[in-house]
């Protein structure tokens, strides 16, 4: 699926999903991922495409969702682990979020609609969790998600690969090299 001619600086935005210290430590392809993410960030900044970093923000104690409590899916990270691995530039946006979708509990959809942006480049950790959930949610809301395949990663290589195959059936999945050829 080609996106040449679809993506431009006026209608696109780059999401850097949960690239935090504690997650970067455990991914299976750390060096490749970081090189591709750097290439993708440079592409976006060079073409004046806004960049949004998400940051996992744990719920206050006692306010965790019922589903997390019922399944013992507690999420515990140190303050250092929660720090962003890459430092955003002064023009980047940082969105704290609590869920696996960038659209739940944030103003991200409002930012997109206010700015007329409808193409979302997704990068970050973890492919089969927040990236895929947010991409599917974006598509359901009428936005075009574009997954930068070498700039997403996971703790689970098989889950990562399966997620990329799932997403490829519905929306563009391209490499950072392919992205550089789109404009």
XYZ file of C-alpha atoms in Angstrom:
183
model
C 0.000 0.000 0.000
C 1.686 3.228 -1.158
C 1.328 6.488 0.715
C 3.285 8.594 -1.764
C 1.289 11.784 -2.244
C -0.848 11.089 0.849
C 1.538 12.238 3.552
C 2.668 15.872 3.812
C 3.660 18.442 6.428
C 0.164 19.932 6.581
C -1.856 16.748 7.137
C 0.520 14.454 9.039
C 1.750 13.972 12.589
C 4.322 11.587 14.115
C 3.516 9.677 17.308
C 6.420 8.339 19.381
C 4.577 5.804 21.535
C 5.916 5.117 25.054
C 9.641 5.292 24.337
C 10.509 5.340 28.002
C 13.629 4.075 29.771
C 11.966 1.034 31.327
C 10.572 -0.150 27.994
C 13.626 0.520 25.825
C 15.677 -1.735 28.137
C 13.626 -4.827 27.332
C 12.906 -4.716 23.590
C 14.291 -7.422 21.318
C 15.785 -5.168 18.599
C 16.975 -2.161 20.586
C 19.774 -0.904 18.302
C 17.838 -1.324 15.040
C 14.765 0.275 16.619
C 16.684 3.301 17.935
C 18.395 3.900 14.557
C 15.062 3.721 12.702
C 13.342 5.920 15.281
C 16.112 8.515 14.994
C 15.792 8.437 11.180
C 12.007 8.844 11.446
C 12.268 11.720 13.944
C 14.777 13.485 11.699
C 12.456 13.002 8.713
C 9.516 14.509 10.605
C 11.477 17.446 11.978
C 13.161 18.168 8.629
C 9.730 18.253 6.949
C 8.072 20.233 9.778
C 5.750 17.374 10.700
C 4.693 17.774 14.337
C 5.932 15.163 16.808
C 3.894 13.844 19.734
C 5.506 11.761 22.462
C 3.250 9.696 24.690
C 4.207 9.022 28.264
C 2.791 6.220 30.390
C 1.250 7.845 33.417
C 0.179 5.309 36.040
C -3.214 5.733 37.680
C -3.185 7.038 41.240
C -3.255 4.187 43.750
C -6.794 3.001 44.296
C -8.017 4.429 40.971
C -6.771 1.677 38.663
C -9.416 0.325 36.263
C -11.413 -2.672 37.426
C -9.982 -4.761 34.524
C -6.425 -4.187 35.787
C -7.347 -5.140 39.355
C -9.425 -8.158 38.291
C -6.668 -9.595 36.098
C -3.741 -8.616 38.328
C -2.292 -6.584 35.439
C -0.666 -4.065 37.712
C 1.873 -1.857 36.002
C 4.782 -0.948 38.251
C 7.723 1.104 37.002
C 10.203 3.286 38.842
C 10.258 7.030 38.254
C 13.493 6.579 36.247
C 11.883 3.878 34.100
C 8.969 6.230 33.348
C 11.274 8.982 32.017
C 11.297 9.425 28.246
C 14.349 7.777 26.681
C 14.602 10.502 24.034
C 14.215 14.101 25.039
C 11.513 15.952 23.101
C 12.460 19.200 21.370
C 10.870 22.455 22.496
C 8.331 22.175 19.649
C 7.287 18.581 20.380
C 4.117 17.730 22.280
C 4.141 15.321 25.231
C 0.839 13.622 26.032
C 0.509 11.781 29.340
C -1.849 8.818 28.990
C -3.105 5.904 31.045
C -4.443 3.465 28.458
C -3.429 1.493 25.379
C -5.127 4.002 23.073
C -3.844 7.515 22.452
C -7.473 8.573 22.018
C -8.781 7.533 25.451
C -8.452 10.141 28.183
C -6.352 12.574 26.113
C -6.997 15.515 23.823
C -5.158 13.915 20.878
C -8.208 13.616 18.625
C -9.030 17.276 19.273
C -5.466 18.281 18.361
C -5.736 16.344 15.080
C -9.108 17.779 14.147
C -8.132 21.356 15.133
C -5.017 21.188 12.960
C -6.604 19.348 10.016
C -4.221 16.411 10.353
C -5.483 13.005 9.271
C -2.329 10.924 8.646
C -0.706 9.536 11.794
C 2.772 8.012 11.599
C 3.156 5.545 14.459
C 6.471 4.576 16.070
C 7.312 3.253 19.522
C 6.851 0.462 22.046
C 4.996 -1.972 22.116
C 3.811 -2.865 18.633
C 1.113 -5.357 19.615
C -0.180 -3.338 22.542
C -0.406 0.462 22.350
C 0.749 0.960 18.765
C -1.748 -1.481 17.234
C -4.552 -0.442 19.587
C -4.038 3.238 18.762
C -3.686 2.564 15.028
C -6.945 0.606 14.923
C -8.682 3.276 16.986
C -7.336 5.970 14.619
C -8.691 4.099 11.596
C -12.091 3.668 13.281
C -12.197 7.453 13.785
C -11.424 8.113 10.107
C -7.695 8.855 10.367
C -5.054 7.052 8.302
C -2.512 5.285 10.523
C 0.879 4.576 8.950
C 3.127 2.184 10.875
C 6.895 2.686 10.549
C 7.792 -0.994 10.835
C 11.431 -0.720 11.921
C 10.637 2.142 14.344
C 8.222 0.034 16.420
C 9.251 -2.714 18.803
C 8.225 -4.967 21.655
C 9.434 -7.299 24.389
C 7.824 -10.084 22.373
C 9.306 -10.598 18.886
C 6.550 -13.002 17.786
C 3.810 -10.663 19.015
C 5.527 -7.749 17.245
C 5.739 -9.644 13.932
C 2.157 -10.919 14.194
C 0.923 -7.394 14.917
C 2.735 -5.968 11.876
C 1.123 -8.656 9.699
C -2.318 -7.910 11.173
C -1.970 -4.191 10.581
C -0.546 -4.599 7.080
C -3.933 -6.033 5.994
C -5.676 -2.751 6.873
C -3.314 0.193 6.608
C 0.173 1.141 5.378
C 3.124 -0.494 7.103
C 6.384 0.939 5.747
C 10.038 1.084 6.775
C 11.844 4.276 7.771
C 13.738 4.070 4.447
C 10.436 3.930 2.552
C 9.140 6.849 4.606
C 12.037 9.015 3.454
C 10.921 8.476 -0.163
C 7.325 9.608 0.397
C 7.862 13.382 0.063
